[in-house]
Tab-separated table of C-alpha atoms in Angstrom:
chain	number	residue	atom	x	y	z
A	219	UNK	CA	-28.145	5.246	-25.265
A	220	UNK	CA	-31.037	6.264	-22.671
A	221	UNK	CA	-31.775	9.771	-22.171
A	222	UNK	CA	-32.605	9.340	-18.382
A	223	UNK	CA	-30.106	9.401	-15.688
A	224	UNK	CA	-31.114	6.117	-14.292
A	225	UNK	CA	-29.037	2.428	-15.481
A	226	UNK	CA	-29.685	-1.069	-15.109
A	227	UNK	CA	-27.200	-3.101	-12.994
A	228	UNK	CA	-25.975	-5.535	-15.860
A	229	UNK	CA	-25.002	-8.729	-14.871
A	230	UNK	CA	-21.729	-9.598	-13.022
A	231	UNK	CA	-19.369	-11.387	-15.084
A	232	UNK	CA	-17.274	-13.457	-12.549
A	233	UNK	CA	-14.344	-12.886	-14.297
A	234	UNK	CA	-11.630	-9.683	-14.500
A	235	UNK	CA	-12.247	-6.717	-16.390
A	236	UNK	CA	-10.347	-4.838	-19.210
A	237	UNK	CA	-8.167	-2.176	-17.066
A	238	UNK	CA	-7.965	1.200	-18.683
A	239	UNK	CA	-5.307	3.203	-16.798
A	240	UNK	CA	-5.649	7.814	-17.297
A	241	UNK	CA	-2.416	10.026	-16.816
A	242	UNK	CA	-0.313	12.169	-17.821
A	243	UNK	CA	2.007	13.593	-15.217
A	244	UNK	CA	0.587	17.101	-14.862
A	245	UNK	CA	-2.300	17.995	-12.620
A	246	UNK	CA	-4.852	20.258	-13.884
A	247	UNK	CA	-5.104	18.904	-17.540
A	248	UNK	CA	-9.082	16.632	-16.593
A	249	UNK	CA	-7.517	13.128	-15.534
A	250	UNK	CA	-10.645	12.939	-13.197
A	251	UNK	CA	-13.449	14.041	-14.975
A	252	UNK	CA	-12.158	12.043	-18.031
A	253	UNK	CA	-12.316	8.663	-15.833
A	254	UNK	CA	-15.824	10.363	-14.468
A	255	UNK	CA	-17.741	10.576	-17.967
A	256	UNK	CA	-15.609	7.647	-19.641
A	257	UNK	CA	-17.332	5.319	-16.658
A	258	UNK	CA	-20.386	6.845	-17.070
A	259	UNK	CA	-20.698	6.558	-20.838
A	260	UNK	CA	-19.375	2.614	-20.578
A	261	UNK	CA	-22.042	2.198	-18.232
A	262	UNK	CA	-24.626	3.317	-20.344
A	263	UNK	CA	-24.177	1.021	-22.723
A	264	UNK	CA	-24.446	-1.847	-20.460
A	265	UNK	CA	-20.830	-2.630	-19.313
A	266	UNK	CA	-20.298	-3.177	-15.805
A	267	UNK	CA	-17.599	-0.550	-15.125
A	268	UNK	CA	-15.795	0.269	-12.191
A	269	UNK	CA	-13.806	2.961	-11.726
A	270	UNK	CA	-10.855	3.404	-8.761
A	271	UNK	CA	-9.336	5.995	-7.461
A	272	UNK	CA	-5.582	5.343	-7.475
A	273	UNK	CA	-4.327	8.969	-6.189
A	274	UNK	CA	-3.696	7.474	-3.229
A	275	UNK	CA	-2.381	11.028	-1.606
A	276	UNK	CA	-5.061	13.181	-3.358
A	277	UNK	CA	-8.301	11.157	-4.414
A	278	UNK	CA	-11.262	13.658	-5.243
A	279	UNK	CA	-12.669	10.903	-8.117
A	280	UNK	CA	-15.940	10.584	-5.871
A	281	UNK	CA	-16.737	13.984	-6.029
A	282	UNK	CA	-16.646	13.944	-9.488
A	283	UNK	CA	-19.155	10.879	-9.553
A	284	UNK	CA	-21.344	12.727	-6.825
A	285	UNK	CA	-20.081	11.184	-3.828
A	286	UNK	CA	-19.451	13.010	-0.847
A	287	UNK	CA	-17.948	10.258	1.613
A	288	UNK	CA	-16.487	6.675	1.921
A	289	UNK	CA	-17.508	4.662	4.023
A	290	UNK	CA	-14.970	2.172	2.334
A	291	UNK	CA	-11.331	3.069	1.121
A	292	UNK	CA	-7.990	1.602	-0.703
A	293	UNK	CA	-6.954	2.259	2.326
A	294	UNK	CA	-9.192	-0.792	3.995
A	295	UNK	CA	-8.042	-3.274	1.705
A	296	UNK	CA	-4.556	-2.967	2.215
A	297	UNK	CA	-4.356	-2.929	5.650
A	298	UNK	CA	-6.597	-6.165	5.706
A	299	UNK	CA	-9.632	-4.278	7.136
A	300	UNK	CA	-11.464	-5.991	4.082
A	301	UNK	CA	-9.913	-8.766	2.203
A	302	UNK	CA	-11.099	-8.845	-0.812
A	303	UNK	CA	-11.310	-6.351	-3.283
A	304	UNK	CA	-14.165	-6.160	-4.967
A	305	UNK	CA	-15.998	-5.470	-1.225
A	306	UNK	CA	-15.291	-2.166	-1.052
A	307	UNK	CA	-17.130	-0.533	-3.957
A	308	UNK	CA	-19.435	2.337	-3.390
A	309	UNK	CA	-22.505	2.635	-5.426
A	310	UNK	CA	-22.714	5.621	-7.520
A	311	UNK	CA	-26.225	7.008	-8.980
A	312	UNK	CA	-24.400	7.756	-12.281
A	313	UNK	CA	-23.816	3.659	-12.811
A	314	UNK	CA	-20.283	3.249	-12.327
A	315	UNK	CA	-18.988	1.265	-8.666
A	316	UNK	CA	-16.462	2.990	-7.073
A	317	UNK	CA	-13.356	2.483	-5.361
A	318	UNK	CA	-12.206	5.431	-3.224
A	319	UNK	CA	-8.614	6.686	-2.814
A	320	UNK	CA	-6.463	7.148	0.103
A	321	UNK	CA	-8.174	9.109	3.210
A	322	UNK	CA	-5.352	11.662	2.964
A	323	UNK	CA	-3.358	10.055	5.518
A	324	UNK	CA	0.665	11.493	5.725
A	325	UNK	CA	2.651	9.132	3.632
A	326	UNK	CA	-0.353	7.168	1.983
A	327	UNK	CA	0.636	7.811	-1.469
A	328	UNK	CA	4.269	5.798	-0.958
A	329	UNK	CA	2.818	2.527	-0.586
A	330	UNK	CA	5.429	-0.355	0.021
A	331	UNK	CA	6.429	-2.101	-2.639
A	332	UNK	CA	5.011	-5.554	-1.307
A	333	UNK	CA	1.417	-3.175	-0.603
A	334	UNK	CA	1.196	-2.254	-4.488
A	335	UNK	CA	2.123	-5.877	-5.966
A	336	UNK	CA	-0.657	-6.797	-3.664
A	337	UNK	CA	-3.124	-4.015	-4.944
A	338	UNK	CA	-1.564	-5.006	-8.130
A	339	UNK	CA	-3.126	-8.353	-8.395
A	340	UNK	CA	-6.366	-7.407	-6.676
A	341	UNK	CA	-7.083	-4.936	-9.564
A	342	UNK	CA	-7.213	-8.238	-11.641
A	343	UNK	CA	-9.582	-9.738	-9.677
A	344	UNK	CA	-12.590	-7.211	-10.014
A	345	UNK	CA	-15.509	-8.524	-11.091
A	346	UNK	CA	-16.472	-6.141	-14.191
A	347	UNK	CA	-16.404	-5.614	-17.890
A	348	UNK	CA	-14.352	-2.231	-17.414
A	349	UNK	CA	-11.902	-1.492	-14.419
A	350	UNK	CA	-10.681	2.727	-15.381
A	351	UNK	CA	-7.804	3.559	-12.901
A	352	UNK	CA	-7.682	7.344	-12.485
A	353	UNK	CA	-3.881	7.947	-11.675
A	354	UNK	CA	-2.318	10.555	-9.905
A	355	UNK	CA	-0.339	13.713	-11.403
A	356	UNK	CA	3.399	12.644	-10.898
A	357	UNK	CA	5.513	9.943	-12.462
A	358	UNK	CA	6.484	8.059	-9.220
A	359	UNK	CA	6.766	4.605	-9.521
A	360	UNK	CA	4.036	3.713	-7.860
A	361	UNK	CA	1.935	5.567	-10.392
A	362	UNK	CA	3.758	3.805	-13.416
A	363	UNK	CA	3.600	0.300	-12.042
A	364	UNK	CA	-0.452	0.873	-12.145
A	365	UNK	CA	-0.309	2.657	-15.416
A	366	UNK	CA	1.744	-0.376	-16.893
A	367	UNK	CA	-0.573	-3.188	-15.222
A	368	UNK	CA	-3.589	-1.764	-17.719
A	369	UNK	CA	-4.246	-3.595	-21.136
A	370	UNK	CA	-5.009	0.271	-22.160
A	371	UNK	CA	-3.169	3.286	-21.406
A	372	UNK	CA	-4.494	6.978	-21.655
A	373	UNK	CA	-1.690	9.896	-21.675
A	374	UNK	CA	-3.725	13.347	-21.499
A	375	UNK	CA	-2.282	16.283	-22.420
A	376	UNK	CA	-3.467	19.607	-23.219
A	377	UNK	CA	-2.233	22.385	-25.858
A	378	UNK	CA	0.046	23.782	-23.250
A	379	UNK	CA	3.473	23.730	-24.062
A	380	UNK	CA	3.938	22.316	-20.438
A	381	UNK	CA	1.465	19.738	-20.619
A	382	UNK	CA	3.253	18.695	-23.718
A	383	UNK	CA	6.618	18.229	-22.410
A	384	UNK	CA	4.574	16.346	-19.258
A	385	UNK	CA	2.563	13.621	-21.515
A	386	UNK	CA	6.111	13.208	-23.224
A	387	UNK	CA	8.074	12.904	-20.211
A	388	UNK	CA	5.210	10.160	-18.919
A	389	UNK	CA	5.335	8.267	-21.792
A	390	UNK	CA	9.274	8.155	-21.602
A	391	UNK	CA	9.164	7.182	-17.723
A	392	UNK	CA	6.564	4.445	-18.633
A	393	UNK	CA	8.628	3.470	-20.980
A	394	UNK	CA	12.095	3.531	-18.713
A	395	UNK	CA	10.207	1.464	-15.791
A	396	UNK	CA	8.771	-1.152	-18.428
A	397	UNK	CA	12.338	-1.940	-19.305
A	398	UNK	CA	13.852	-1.796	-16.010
A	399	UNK	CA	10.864	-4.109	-14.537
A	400	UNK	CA	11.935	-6.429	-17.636
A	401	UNK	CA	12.867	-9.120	-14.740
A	402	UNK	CA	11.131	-7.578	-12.004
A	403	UNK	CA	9.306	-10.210	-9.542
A	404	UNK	CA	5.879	-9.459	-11.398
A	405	UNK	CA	7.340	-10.234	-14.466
A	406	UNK	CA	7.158	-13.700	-16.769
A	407	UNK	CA	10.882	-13.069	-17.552
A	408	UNK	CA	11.785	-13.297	-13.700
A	409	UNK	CA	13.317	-16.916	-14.178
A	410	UNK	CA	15.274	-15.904	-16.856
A	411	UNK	CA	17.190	-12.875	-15.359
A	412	UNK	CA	20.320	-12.011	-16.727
A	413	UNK	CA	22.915	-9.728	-15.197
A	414	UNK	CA	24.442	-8.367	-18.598
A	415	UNK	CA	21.063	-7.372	-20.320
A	416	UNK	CA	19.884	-5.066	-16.713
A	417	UNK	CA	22.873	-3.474	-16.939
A	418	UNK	CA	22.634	-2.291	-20.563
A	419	UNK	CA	19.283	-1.128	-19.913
A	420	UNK	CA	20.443	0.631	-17.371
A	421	UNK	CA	23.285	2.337	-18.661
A	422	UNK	CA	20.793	3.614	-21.216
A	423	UNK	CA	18.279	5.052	-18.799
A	424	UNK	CA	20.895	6.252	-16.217
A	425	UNK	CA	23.955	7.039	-18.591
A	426	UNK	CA	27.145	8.434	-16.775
A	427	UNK	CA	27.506	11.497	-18.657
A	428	UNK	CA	24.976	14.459	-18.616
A	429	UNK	CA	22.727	15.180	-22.106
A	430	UNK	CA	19.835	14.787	-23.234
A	431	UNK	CA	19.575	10.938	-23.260
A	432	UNK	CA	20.417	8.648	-26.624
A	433	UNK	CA	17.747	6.881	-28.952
A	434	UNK	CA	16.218	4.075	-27.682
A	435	UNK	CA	17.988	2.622	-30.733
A	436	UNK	CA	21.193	2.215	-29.505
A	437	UNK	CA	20.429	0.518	-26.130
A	438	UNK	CA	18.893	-2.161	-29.146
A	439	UNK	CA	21.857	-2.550	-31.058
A	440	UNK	CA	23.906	-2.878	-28.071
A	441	UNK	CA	21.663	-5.913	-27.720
A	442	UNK	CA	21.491	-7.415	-30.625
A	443	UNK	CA	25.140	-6.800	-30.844
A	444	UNK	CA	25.818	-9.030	-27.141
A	445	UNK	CA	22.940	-10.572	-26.404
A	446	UNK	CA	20.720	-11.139	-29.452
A	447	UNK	CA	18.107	-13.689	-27.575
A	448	UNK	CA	17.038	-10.623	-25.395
A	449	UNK	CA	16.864	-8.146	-28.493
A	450	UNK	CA	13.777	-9.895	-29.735
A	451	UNK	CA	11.956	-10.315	-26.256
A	452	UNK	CA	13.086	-6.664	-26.021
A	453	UNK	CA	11.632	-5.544	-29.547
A	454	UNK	CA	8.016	-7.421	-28.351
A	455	UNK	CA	7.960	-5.232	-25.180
A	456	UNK	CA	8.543	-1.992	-27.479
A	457	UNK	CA	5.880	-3.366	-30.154
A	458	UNK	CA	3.632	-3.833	-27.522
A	459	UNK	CA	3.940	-0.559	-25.699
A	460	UNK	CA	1.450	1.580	-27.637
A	461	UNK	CA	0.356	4.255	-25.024
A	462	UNK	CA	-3.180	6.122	-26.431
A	463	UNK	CA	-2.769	10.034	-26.260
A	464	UNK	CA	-6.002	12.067	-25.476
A	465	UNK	CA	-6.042	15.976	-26.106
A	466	UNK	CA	-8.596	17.974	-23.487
A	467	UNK	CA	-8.875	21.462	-23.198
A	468	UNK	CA	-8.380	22.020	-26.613
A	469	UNK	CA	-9.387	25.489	-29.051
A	470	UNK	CA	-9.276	24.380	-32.481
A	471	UNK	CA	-8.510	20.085	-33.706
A	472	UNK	CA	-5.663	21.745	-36.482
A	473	UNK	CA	-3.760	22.415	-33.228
A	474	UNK	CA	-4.646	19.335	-31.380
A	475	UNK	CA	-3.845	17.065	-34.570
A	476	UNK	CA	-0.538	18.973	-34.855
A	477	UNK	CA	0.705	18.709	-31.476
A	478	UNK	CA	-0.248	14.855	-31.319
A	479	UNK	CA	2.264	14.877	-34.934
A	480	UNK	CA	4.738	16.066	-32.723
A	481	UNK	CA	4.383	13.774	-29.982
A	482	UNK	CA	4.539	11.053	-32.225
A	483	UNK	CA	7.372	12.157	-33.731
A	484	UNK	CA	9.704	12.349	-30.912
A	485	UNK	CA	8.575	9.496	-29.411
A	486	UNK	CA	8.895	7.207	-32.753
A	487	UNK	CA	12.353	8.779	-33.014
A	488	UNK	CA	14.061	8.637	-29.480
A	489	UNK	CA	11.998	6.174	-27.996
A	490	UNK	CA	10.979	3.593	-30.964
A	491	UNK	CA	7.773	3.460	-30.010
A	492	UNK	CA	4.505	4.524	-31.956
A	493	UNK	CA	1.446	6.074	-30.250
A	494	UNK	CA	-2.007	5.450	-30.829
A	495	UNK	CA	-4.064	8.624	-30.918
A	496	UNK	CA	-7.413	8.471	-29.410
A	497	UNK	CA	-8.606	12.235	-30.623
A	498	UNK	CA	-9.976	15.154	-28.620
A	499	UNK	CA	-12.552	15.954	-25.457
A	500	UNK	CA	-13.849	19.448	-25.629
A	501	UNK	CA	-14.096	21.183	-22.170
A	502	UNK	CA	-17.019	23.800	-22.976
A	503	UNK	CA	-18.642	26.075	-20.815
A	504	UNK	CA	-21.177	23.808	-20.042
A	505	UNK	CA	-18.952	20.980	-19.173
A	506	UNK	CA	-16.672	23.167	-17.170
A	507	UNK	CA	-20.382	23.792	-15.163
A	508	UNK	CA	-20.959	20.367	-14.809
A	509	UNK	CA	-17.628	19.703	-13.447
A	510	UNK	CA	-18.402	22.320	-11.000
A	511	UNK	CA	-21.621	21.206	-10.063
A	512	UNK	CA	-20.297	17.914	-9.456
A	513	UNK	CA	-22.261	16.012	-12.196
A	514	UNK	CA	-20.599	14.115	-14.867
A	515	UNK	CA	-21.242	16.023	-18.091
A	516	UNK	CA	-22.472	12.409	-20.040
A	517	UNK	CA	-25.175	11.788	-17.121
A	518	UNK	CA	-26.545	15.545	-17.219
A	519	UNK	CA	-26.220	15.571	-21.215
A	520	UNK	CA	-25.979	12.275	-23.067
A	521	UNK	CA	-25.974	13.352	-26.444
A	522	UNK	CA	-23.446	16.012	-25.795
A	523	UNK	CA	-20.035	16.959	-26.852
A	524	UNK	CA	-18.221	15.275	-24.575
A	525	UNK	CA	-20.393	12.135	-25.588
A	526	UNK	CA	-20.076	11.704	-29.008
A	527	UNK	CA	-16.176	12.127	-28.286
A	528	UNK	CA	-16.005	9.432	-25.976
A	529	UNK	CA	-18.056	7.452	-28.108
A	530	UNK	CA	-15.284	7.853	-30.785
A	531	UNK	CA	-12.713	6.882	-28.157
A	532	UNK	CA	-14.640	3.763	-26.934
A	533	UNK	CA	-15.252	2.349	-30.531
A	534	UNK	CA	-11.479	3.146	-31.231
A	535	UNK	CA	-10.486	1.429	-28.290
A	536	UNK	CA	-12.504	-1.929	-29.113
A	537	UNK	CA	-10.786	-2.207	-32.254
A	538	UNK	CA	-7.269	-1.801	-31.039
């Protein structure tokens, strides 16, 4: 990996990128600067990468790749100012292109539905080797419609006890909207729509009685029980669903590991679904400084901590 701060353009590829999609519900826990130094470090190895800012009421991801204004938004794409995508990516010095948020505007972050199918399929169309959506901090379905579109999902979570119950709670919502999409319009199971198997799923994910919600389990009997074709296509989507958690802020890895244990736990038990753990970032002194400074921590130190853990990350990630 070169030392300097300086990259070569590689090649474009004419075809769509691997999406990699960051969240985790709760603000604060390094969704940014993750998608900062992850698109830095893919860029130094020679992948075209381009990352977008999807927090489409709050977008600060160019500051964190040393950008101080847009000329070029989300915003211009969707309102037809630009038609096509892959026009309104901002250079960055640190490698990366990038695609800025929302300009702040009152309202921008509720896109219409048609707005986000069409942002949807333009995300597929970028011209790169790596497209890294930074998401926002909520669980609005905006937010997990882009977080399910990605052939790899990060859930980052911290040691906090709150950021814990967040990652959880994202992971569940993914998981809710998945099912409840199961014949949505962008689905290849909209032609074969059947009444009986959205209501089941949705008297498991909005039950009429108060609690604390049933194992997924049961909502899969039920189906094999009634309507056994749909159990399998079911089972596929929960086999498939395999959301990669990421710890940050983290004191010591025995805690990390055992909190990630947990995590997995619960969600192998209520939701039948496993999770793929992707390890730790630190978030040292010196990487809180180069946070602050405004400089991605890989690009100011490329054979630092934060690094060698993404480097572990990447190399997991192209074997999953």
């Amino acid at each position: 990996m070169p030392h300097d701060s300086k990259t070569t353009s590689p090649t474009k590829t004419g075809r769509p990128g691997k999406i990699i999609a960051v969240g985790g519900a709760k603000g604060g826990i390094g969704k940014s600067l993750f998608v900062a130094n992850l698109g830095v470090f893919l860029s130094r190895l020679g992948k075209r990468t381009v990352v977008v800012d999807l927090d489409l009421g709050g977008a600060n991801l160019h500051l964190y790749m040393g950008v101080w204004s847009l000329t070029c938004r989300i915003d211009d794409f969707l309102d037809g100012t630009v038609s096509d995508i892959n026009e309104i990516g901002t250079p960055t010095k640190y490698g990366p292109l990038l695609i800025g948020g929302g300009g702040g505007k009152l309202g921008a972050a509720n896109i219409h539905f048609s707005r986000k199918l069409k942002l949807l399929r333009a995300l597929k169309t970028i011209d790169a080797d790596y497209v890294i959506l930074d998401l926002g901090g909520d669980t609005t379905y905006n937010i997990l419609d882009f977080y399910l579109a990605a052939d790899q999902g990060f859930v980052l979570t911290t040691c906090d006890p709150a950021s814990y119950m967040d990652a959880y709670g994202f992971i569940k919502t993914s998981l809710h909207r998945k099912l409840t999409r199961l014949f949505g319009a962008e689905s290849n199971y909209y032609d074969y729509r059947d009444a009986t198997v959205d209501q089941l799923i949705n008297d498991h994910i909005f039950p009429h009685t108060t609690g604390n919600g049933s194992h997924i389990q049961a909502l899969m009997d039920r189906l094999e029980a009634e309507k056994p074709i749909y159990h399998g296509i079911v089972k596929g989507l929960l086999d498939g669903f395999r959301p990669g958690v990421v710890v940050t802020m983290f004191d010591e890895q025995e805690q990390a590991d055992e909190l990630v244990a947990r995590l997995q736990k619960i969600s192998r038990k209520m939701l039948s679904v496993d999770l793929n753990y992707f390890g730790c970032v630190p978030f040292e002194k010196e990487i809180q400084r180069s946070a602050k400074e405004l400089i991605p921590s890989v690009a100011k130190n490329p054979e630092g901590s934060f690094a060698k853990a993404l480097r572990r990350i990447v190399l997991k990630m192209e074997m999953a």
